[in-house]
CSV table of C-alpha atoms in Angstrom, one decimal:
chain,number,residue,atom,x,y,z
A,1,MET,CA,-111.8,92.3,20.8
A,2,THR,CA,-110.7,95.7,20.0
A,3,ASP,CA,-109.0,96.2,17.2
A,4,PRO,CA,-105.0,96.8,17.9
A,5,HIS,CA,-105.1,99.2,14.3
A,6,ALA,CA,-108.1,101.0,14.6
A,7,SER,CA,-107.9,104.7,15.3
A,8,PRO,CA,-108.8,106.2,18.7
A,9,PRO,CA,-111.8,108.2,19.4
A,10,PRO,CA,-112.3,111.7,18.8
A,11,ALA,CA,-111.3,114.0,21.1
A,12,THR,CA,-113.7,115.6,23.4
A,13,GLU,CA,-114.1,119.7,22.5
A,14,VAL,CA,-114.5,122.4,25.3
A,15,ASP,CA,-114.0,125.7,25.9
A,16,VAL,CA,-113.2,125.4,30.0
A,17,LEU,CA,-111.6,121.8,31.3
A,18,VAL,CA,-111.7,122.0,35.1
A,19,ALA,CA,-109.7,120.2,37.0
A,20,GLY,CA,-110.7,119.5,40.2
A,21,LEU,CA,-114.4,120.2,41.3
A,22,GLY,CA,-113.8,121.4,45.0
A,23,PRO,CA,-115.7,125.4,45.7
A,24,GLY,CA,-112.6,126.9,43.9
A,25,GLY,CA,-113.4,124.5,40.3
A,26,CYS,CA,-117.1,124.2,41.5
A,27,MET,CA,-116.8,128.1,41.2
A,28,ALA,CA,-115.1,128.3,38.0
A,29,ALA,CA,-117.2,125.9,36.1
A,30,LEU,CA,-120.5,127.5,36.7
A,31,THR,CA,-119.2,130.9,36.1
A,32,ALA,CA,-117.9,129.6,32.8
A,33,HIS,CA,-120.9,127.6,32.4
A,34,ARG,CA,-122.9,131.4,33.5
A,35,LEU,CA,-120.8,132.9,30.2
A,36,GLY,CA,-121.6,130.9,27.8
A,37,LEU,CA,-119.1,128.5,27.7
A,38,ARG,CA,-118.7,124.6,26.7
A,39,VAL,CA,-117.5,123.2,30.6
A,40,LEU,CA,-116.5,119.7,31.3
A,41,GLY,CA,-115.6,119.1,34.7
A,42,THR,CA,-113.0,116.0,36.1
A,43,GLU,CA,-113.0,115.0,39.9
A,44,ALA,CA,-110.5,112.3,41.3
A,45,ARG,CA,-112.8,111.6,44.1
A,46,GLY,CA,-116.9,111.3,44.4
A,47,ARG,CA,-119.5,113.3,43.9
A,48,HIS,CA,-120.3,113.7,47.8
A,49,GLY,CA,-118.1,115.8,49.8
A,50,ASN,CA,-115.9,114.3,52.8
A,51,ARG,CA,-114.2,117.3,54.5
A,52,GLY,CA,-115.8,118.9,58.1
A,53,ARG,CA,-112.9,120.4,58.6
A,54,LEU,CA,-114.1,124.7,59.6
A,55,VAL,CA,-113.7,126.9,57.4
A,56,VAL,CA,-114.3,131.0,57.2
A,57,VAL,CA,-116.4,132.5,54.2
A,58,ARG,CA,-114.9,135.9,53.8
A,59,PRO,CA,-117.1,138.9,52.8
A,60,LYS,CA,-116.2,139.0,48.7
A,61,ALA,CA,-116.9,134.7,48.4
A,62,GLN,CA,-120.4,135.1,50.1
A,63,ALA,CA,-121.1,137.4,47.2
A,64,LEU,CA,-119.9,135.4,44.9
A,65,LEU,CA,-121.8,132.4,46.3
A,66,SER,CA,-125.2,134.0,46.3
A,67,ALA,CA,-124.5,135.0,42.4
A,68,VAL,CA,-124.9,131.2,41.8
A,69,GLY,CA,-127.9,130.5,43.8
A,70,LEU,CA,-126.5,129.9,47.1
A,71,THR,CA,-127.8,133.1,49.3
A,72,ASP,CA,-126.4,132.9,52.8
A,73,ILE,CA,-124.9,129.5,53.1
A,74,THR,CA,-123.0,130.2,56.6
A,75,ARG,CA,-127.4,130.9,58.1
A,76,GLY,CA,-126.0,134.1,59.2
A,77,ARG,CA,-122.8,132.9,60.6
A,78,ARG,CA,-119.1,133.6,59.3
A,79,THR,CA,-118.1,129.8,59.3
A,80,THR,CA,-119.6,126.3,58.5
A,81,THR,CA,-117.6,123.3,56.6
A,82,LEU,CA,-115.4,123.0,54.2
A,83,ARG,CA,-118.1,120.1,53.1
A,84,HIS,CA,-121.2,122.2,53.4
A,85,VAL,CA,-119.7,124.3,50.8
A,86,GLU,CA,-118.9,122.1,48.7
A,87,GLU,CA,-121.6,120.2,48.7
A,88,ARG,CA,-124.1,122.6,47.9
A,89,LEU,CA,-121.7,124.2,45.2
A,90,ARG,CA,-121.6,120.9,43.7
A,91,GLN,CA,-126.0,120.2,43.8
A,92,THR,CA,-125.5,123.3,41.6
A,93,LEU,CA,-123.0,122.1,39.3
A,94,CYS,CA,-125.3,118.8,38.5
A,95,ALA,CA,-128.3,120.8,38.3
A,96,ALA,CA,-127.3,122.6,35.5
A,97,ALA,CA,-125.4,119.6,34.1
A,98,ASP,CA,-129.0,118.0,34.0
A,99,SER,CA,-130.6,120.6,32.8
A,100,VAL,CA,-131.9,120.6,29.3
A,101,GLU,CA,-129.8,123.8,28.3
A,102,ALA,CA,-127.6,122.8,24.7
A,103,GLN,CA,-124.9,124.2,27.4
A,104,ARG,CA,-125.0,122.0,30.0
A,105,PRO,CA,-121.8,121.2,32.1
A,106,SER,CA,-120.3,117.1,31.5
A,107,LEU,CA,-119.5,116.3,35.2
A,108,HIS,CA,-116.8,113.5,35.0
A,109,TRP,CA,-116.6,111.9,38.8
A,110,HIS,CA,-114.0,109.3,39.8
A,111,THR,CA,-111.7,110.5,37.1
A,112,ARG,CA,-108.2,112.3,37.1
A,113,VAL,CA,-106.3,113.9,34.8
A,114,VAL,CA,-103.2,111.8,33.4
A,115,ALA,CA,-101.8,113.7,30.5
A,116,LEU,CA,-101.6,117.9,29.6
A,117,THR,CA,-99.9,119.4,26.9
A,118,PRO,CA,-100.4,123.0,26.3
A,119,GLY,CA,-100.2,124.0,22.9
A,120,ALA,CA,-100.7,127.3,21.3
A,121,ASP,CA,-104.0,127.6,20.7
A,122,HIS,CA,-105.9,124.8,22.8
A,123,VAL,CA,-104.6,121.7,25.8
A,124,LEU,CA,-104.9,118.7,24.8
A,125,ALA,CA,-106.0,116.6,28.1
A,126,THR,CA,-106.3,112.3,28.9
A,127,LEU,CA,-108.7,112.2,31.8
A,128,GLN,CA,-108.7,108.4,33.0
A,129,ALA,CA,-111.4,106.9,35.2
A,130,ASP,CA,-111.0,104.9,38.3
A,131,ASP,CA,-112.0,101.7,36.0
A,132,GLY,CA,-109.0,102.8,33.7
A,133,THR,CA,-110.6,104.0,31.1
A,134,GLN,CA,-109.1,106.7,29.3
A,135,HIS,CA,-110.4,109.8,26.7
A,136,ALA,CA,-108.9,112.8,25.4
A,137,VAL,CA,-110.3,116.3,25.8
A,138,ARG,CA,-109.4,119.0,23.4
A,139,ALA,CA,-110.1,122.3,25.9
A,140,ARG,CA,-109.0,126.1,24.9
A,141,HIS,CA,-108.2,126.4,28.2
A,142,VAL,CA,-108.0,124.1,31.7
A,143,VAL,CA,-108.6,125.4,35.2
A,144,ASP,CA,-106.3,123.4,37.6
A,145,ALA,CA,-108.3,123.7,40.9
A,146,THR,CA,-106.2,119.8,41.6
A,147,GLY,CA,-104.2,121.1,44.6
A,148,GLY,CA,-101.3,121.1,43.9
A,149,LYS,CA,-101.7,117.2,41.9
A,150,LEU,CA,-101.0,117.8,37.9
A,151,GLU,CA,-97.5,118.8,39.8
A,152,ALA,CA,-96.6,115.2,38.4
A,153,LEU,CA,-97.2,116.2,35.3
A,154,GLY,CA,-94.5,118.6,34.6
A,155,ARG,CA,-96.9,121.7,36.2
A,156,THR,CA,-94.0,124.3,38.0
A,157,PRO,CA,-94.5,123.1,41.5
A,158,ARG,CA,-95.0,125.1,44.5
A,159,ARG,CA,-92.7,126.1,46.9
A,160,ARG,CA,-92.4,126.1,50.7
A,161,THR,CA,-92.6,129.3,52.6
A,162,GLY,CA,-92.1,127.8,55.6
A,163,ALA,CA,-91.7,124.6,58.4
A,164,ARG,CA,-92.9,121.4,58.0
A,165,HIS,CA,-96.3,122.0,59.9
A,166,ILE,CA,-98.3,118.6,60.5
A,167,VAL,CA,-102.0,118.6,61.7
A,168,VAL,CA,-103.7,115.3,61.9
A,169,THR,CA,-107.6,115.8,61.6
A,170,ALA,CA,-110.2,114.1,61.6
A,171,GLU,CA,-114.6,114.4,62.1
A,172,TYR,CA,-116.6,112.3,64.7
A,173,ALA,CA,-120.7,111.6,65.1
A,174,THR,CA,-120.2,112.1,68.7
A,175,PRO,CA,-121.9,114.2,70.5
A,176,PRO,CA,-119.5,116.8,72.1
A,177,TRP,CA,-120.5,116.7,76.0
A,178,TYR,CA,-118.7,120.3,75.9
A,179,ASP,CA,-119.7,123.7,75.8
A,180,GLY,CA,-117.2,125.9,73.0
A,181,ILE,CA,-113.9,125.1,71.8
A,182,VAL,CA,-112.1,122.4,74.7
A,183,GLY,CA,-108.2,121.3,74.3
A,184,ALA,CA,-105.2,120.7,76.1
A,185,ARG,CA,-101.1,121.4,75.3
A,186,ASP,CA,-98.6,118.9,76.1
A,187,PRO,CA,-95.7,120.4,77.5
A,188,ASP,CA,-93.4,117.7,76.9
A,189,THR,CA,-94.0,117.1,72.9
A,190,GLY,CA,-95.4,120.9,72.5
A,191,ASP,CA,-98.3,119.2,70.9
A,192,ALA,CA,-101.7,120.9,72.0
A,193,TYR,CA,-105.5,118.7,71.2
A,194,PHE,CA,-108.3,120.3,70.1
A,195,LEU,CA,-112.3,119.2,70.1
A,196,ILE,CA,-114.7,121.6,68.0
A,197,PRO,CA,-118.3,121.0,68.4
A,198,MET,CA,-120.2,120.9,64.7
A,199,ARG,CA,-123.1,122.6,63.1
A,200,GLY,CA,-126.4,121.2,65.2
A,201,ARG,CA,-124.1,119.2,67.8
A,202,THR,CA,-124.4,116.4,65.8
A,203,GLY,CA,-120.2,116.0,65.6
A,204,ILE,CA,-117.0,116.5,66.5
A,205,THR,CA,-113.7,117.4,64.6
A,206,ALA,CA,-110.9,116.8,66.3
A,207,TYR,CA,-106.9,118.4,65.1
A,208,LEU,CA,-103.7,117.0,66.9
A,209,ASP,CA,-101.6,120.1,65.9
A,210,SER,CA,-97.8,119.5,65.9
A,211,PRO,CA,-95.3,122.3,66.0
A,212,PRO,CA,-93.8,123.1,63.8
A,213,GLY,CA,-89.8,122.5,62.4
A,214,GLU,CA,-88.4,118.4,62.2
A,215,GLY,CA,-90.3,116.1,64.8
A,216,ASP,CA,-92.5,113.5,64.9
A,217,SER,CA,-93.4,111.2,61.6
A,218,GLU,CA,-97.2,111.0,60.4
A,219,ALA,CA,-97.2,107.8,61.3
A,220,VAL,CA,-96.3,108.4,65.0
A,221,LEU,CA,-98.7,111.6,65.0
A,222,THR,CA,-101.5,109.6,63.3
A,223,GLN,CA,-100.7,107.1,66.2
A,224,ARG,CA,-100.9,109.1,69.1
A,225,PHE,CA,-104.4,111.1,67.8
A,226,GLU,CA,-105.8,108.0,67.2
A,227,ALA,CA,-105.0,106.5,70.6
A,228,ILE,CA,-106.3,110.2,72.4
A,229,ALA,CA,-109.4,109.3,70.1
A,230,GLU,CA,-109.7,105.5,71.7
A,231,ARG,CA,-109.2,107.3,75.0
A,232,LEU,CA,-112.1,109.8,75.2
A,233,GLY,CA,-114.6,107.7,73.5
A,234,LEU,CA,-114.9,109.4,69.6
A,235,ARG,CA,-117.1,106.7,67.4
A,236,ASP,CA,-118.3,106.5,63.7
A,237,LEU,CA,-116.3,108.7,61.8
A,238,ARG,CA,-117.5,110.9,59.1
A,239,GLN,CA,-114.1,112.4,57.6
A,240,GLU,CA,-111.3,109.5,57.8
A,241,VAL,CA,-107.9,110.8,59.7
A,242,GLN,CA,-105.5,112.7,57.7
A,243,ALA,CA,-102.7,113.9,58.5
A,244,VAL,CA,-101.5,116.9,56.6
A,245,ASP,CA,-98.1,118.8,56.4
A,246,VAL,CA,-100.0,122.4,56.4
A,247,VAL,CA,-97.3,124.6,55.6
A,248,GLN,CA,-97.6,127.2,53.2
A,249,ARG,CA,-97.1,126.6,49.9
A,250,LEU,CA,-96.8,129.3,46.6
A,251,LEU,CA,-96.9,129.2,42.7
A,252,PRO,CA,-92.7,130.8,42.4
A,253,VAL,CA,-94.3,132.3,39.4
A,254,PRO,CA,-97.8,133.2,37.6
A,255,SER,CA,-98.8,130.2,34.6
A,256,THR,CA,-97.8,131.5,31.3
A,257,ASP,CA,-100.0,129.0,28.9
A,258,ARG,CA,-103.4,128.3,28.9
A,259,VAL,CA,-103.5,126.6,32.0
A,260,VAL,CA,-104.6,128.8,34.7
A,261,PRO,CA,-104.3,127.1,38.4
A,262,ILE,CA,-106.6,128.5,41.2
A,263,GLY,CA,-107.1,127.4,45.0
A,264,ASP,CA,-104.3,125.4,46.8
A,265,ALA,CA,-102.9,124.7,43.0
A,266,ALA,CA,-101.4,128.8,43.3
A,267,GLY,CA,-100.8,128.9,46.6
A,268,THR,CA,-101.8,126.8,50.4
A,269,VAL,CA,-103.2,129.4,53.0
A,270,ASP,CA,-102.6,128.3,56.7
A,271,LEU,CA,-105.2,125.4,57.9
A,272,TRP,CA,-106.6,127.8,61.2
A,273,ILE,CA,-107.4,131.0,59.6
A,274,GLY,CA,-109.7,128.9,57.2
A,275,ALA,CA,-109.8,131.0,54.5
A,276,GLY,CA,-108.4,129.0,52.1
A,277,MET,CA,-111.5,127.8,50.8
A,278,SER,CA,-113.1,131.6,50.4
A,279,THR,CA,-109.6,132.2,48.6
A,280,ALA,CA,-110.2,129.5,46.4
A,281,ILE,CA,-114.0,130.9,45.2
A,282,GLU,CA,-112.8,134.2,43.9
A,283,ASP,CA,-110.0,132.6,41.9
A,284,GLY,CA,-112.1,130.6,40.4
A,285,ALA,CA,-114.7,133.4,39.4
A,286,ASP,CA,-112.1,135.3,38.4
A,287,ALA,CA,-109.9,132.8,36.6
A,288,ALA,CA,-113.6,131.6,34.3
A,289,GLU,CA,-114.2,135.6,33.5
A,290,ALA,CA,-110.9,136.2,32.7
A,291,ILE,CA,-111.4,132.9,30.3
A,292,ALA,CA,-114.8,134.2,28.8
A,293,ARG,CA,-112.9,137.6,27.7
A,294,ALA,CA,-109.4,135.9,26.4
A,295,GLN,CA,-111.8,133.4,24.4
A,296,ARG,CA,-113.8,136.1,23.0
A,297,ALA,CA,-110.9,138.2,22.3
A,298,GLY,CA,-110.3,137.4,18.4
A,299,ASP,CA,-106.6,137.9,18.7
A,300,VAL,CA,-103.8,135.0,19.9
A,301,ALA,CA,-102.3,138.4,21.6
A,302,THR,CA,-104.9,139.4,23.8
A,303,GLU,CA,-106.5,136.2,24.7
A,304,MET,CA,-102.5,135.0,26.2
A,305,ARG,CA,-102.3,138.6,27.7
A,306,LEU,CA,-105.6,137.9,29.6
A,307,THR,CA,-105.5,134.7,30.5
A,308,ARG,CA,-101.8,135.3,31.9
A,309,GLU,CA,-102.6,138.1,33.6
A,310,ALA,CA,-105.6,135.9,35.4
A,311,SER,CA,-102.7,133.9,36.4
A,312,ALA,CA,-100.9,136.6,38.0
A,313,ARG,CA,-103.7,137.7,39.8
A,314,ALA,CA,-104.4,134.4,41.8
A,315,VAL,CA,-100.6,133.7,43.1
A,316,ALA,CA,-100.6,137.6,43.8
A,317,ARG,CA,-103.8,137.0,46.0
A,318,HIS,CA,-102.7,134.2,47.7
A,319,GLN,CA,-99.3,135.6,48.2
A,320,ARG,CA,-101.3,138.8,49.8
A,321,ARG,CA,-102.6,136.3,52.0
A,322,ILE,CA,-100.1,133.7,53.2
A,323,TRP,CA,-98.4,137.0,55.5
A,324,LEU,CA,-101.7,136.0,57.9
A,325,GLY,CA,-100.7,133.0,58.1
A,326,ARG,CA,-97.1,133.3,59.3
A,327,VAL,CA,-98.5,135.5,61.9
A,328,VAL,CA,-100.7,132.8,63.0
A,329,VAL,CA,-98.0,130.0,63.1
A,330,ALA,CA,-95.5,132.6,64.6
A,331,ALA,CA,-98.1,133.2,67.6
A,332,ARG,CA,-98.8,129.1,68.3
A,333,PRO,CA,-96.3,129.1,71.2
A,334,LEU,CA,-98.5,132.3,72.8
A,335,ILE,CA,-102.1,131.0,71.3
A,336,ILE,CA,-101.0,127.3,73.0
A,337,ARG,CA,-100.1,128.5,76.3
A,338,LEU,CA,-103.6,129.8,76.8
A,339,TRP,CA,-105.2,126.5,77.0
A,340,PRO,CA,-104.9,124.1,80.0
A,341,THR,CA,-100.9,122.0,80.1
A,342,LEU,CA,-102.1,117.9,80.8
A,343,PRO,CA,-99.9,114.7,78.8
A,344,LEU,CA,-102.0,114.1,76.2
A,345,ASP,CA,-101.3,110.8,76.9
A,346,GLN,CA,-103.4,111.0,80.1
A,347,VAL,CA,-106.2,113.0,78.9
A,348,THR,CA,-109.5,112.2,79.9
A,349,ARG,CA,-113.4,114.3,78.6
A,350,HIS,CA,-113.0,115.7,81.8
A,351,ALA,CA,-109.7,117.6,81.6
A,352,LEU,CA,-110.6,119.3,78.1
A,353,ARG,CA,-111.1,122.5,78.8
A,354,SER,CA,-111.6,126.6,76.8
A,355,PRO,CA,-110.3,129.8,78.2
A,356,ARG,CA,-113.8,131.1,78.7
A,357,TRP,CA,-112.9,134.5,77.3
A,358,LEU,CA,-111.2,132.5,74.7
A,359,TRP,CA,-114.4,131.4,73.7
A,360,GLN,CA,-116.1,134.8,73.9
A,361,GLY,CA,-113.5,136.0,71.7
A,362,ILE,CA,-113.4,132.9,69.0
A,363,ARG,CA,-117.9,133.6,68.8
A,364,VAL,CA,-116.9,137.1,67.8
A,365,VAL,CA,-114.3,137.1,65.2
A,366,PHE,CA,-116.2,133.3,63.8
A,367,GLY,CA,-119.6,133.7,64.8
A,368,ARG,CA,-122.7,135.4,63.8
A,369,ARG,CA,-121.7,138.3,60.7
A,370,PRO,CA,-123.1,142.1,61.1
A,371,PRO,CA,-126.4,142.3,59.3
A,372,ALA,CA,-126.6,143.9,56.3
A,373,PRO,CA,-127.5,147.0,56.4
A,374,ALA,CA,-131.9,148.2,55.3
A,375,GLU,CA,-132.2,149.2,51.9
A,376,GLY,CA,-131.2,153.3,51.5
A,377,ARG,CA,-128.8,153.0,54.3
A,378,ASP,CA,-125.2,154.1,54.3
């Protein structure tokens, strides 16, 4: 029997607590570990990624991935899946955690932050595992890579920068029967439906994109999405059906304490751009490097200044990229008109098509990266 009068176990003391081990959080943890900091990482989901969404790997993010040993993670292309990058980063982080290094990272899967109290010289956090067990962590800094989940604990909420915009998506193991990307638009609802083949043509990612603004509920759109999948014979879910409001959000002001928000916790990037992951990776590396400099500054004033500057850079980085998302949303009516018109409740496999020139354009923009210049050349 547990003694109710017994003292609680002492808090685990670390230099950095990374809350959320998506690509941005993994990059923050790996960078902080490389710089000699004591790192504890926590992730509410399991160890394996489950998000098949296509993402663009920007050049700076590609360079940062190479720096942690993931050279050419996209295998020569500009795009890959979020799951692939997440899996590779987690494997690298787990390898560091399983090493014999004295300062190896400590990783806690199926564990979330349920309390957070920033102080003058540390942040006290309470972690809770799925089985209900809790333990305290005393960290000099926290990297918030939870995608905004710490807002429920009193962190500054992000503000919407546009209209509601629901996208329903899922990934299936059904092999594609088509070339390129195919789709259709419904002239009555304004919904657009797309099928994108996954690498190796081993599966399909499906999207139902509803017009921005107040429209059908997420439940109605999910039901419509599942009915289309059934009609098309899409089977064996690899990623569960998700209805997401992809409206962009941004922190109104940077953090001024020892908690540094990165990735979606600082601001979201439009789903169709696919650059949110790259932005999070850049945020994570920059935050960890700034925290390492701050903790070695020698005085609290300099430490807090460097921490605030890291948060300000993350917010500014997302603010700069939000304009591109606004352009995509504004151009949606023109882009959607390029696709064949068809009531989605009547769609069949052979009715889904892609304008040939559009697919060629997509391959140019999102296909193979230009070859790196030979050594010694400009």
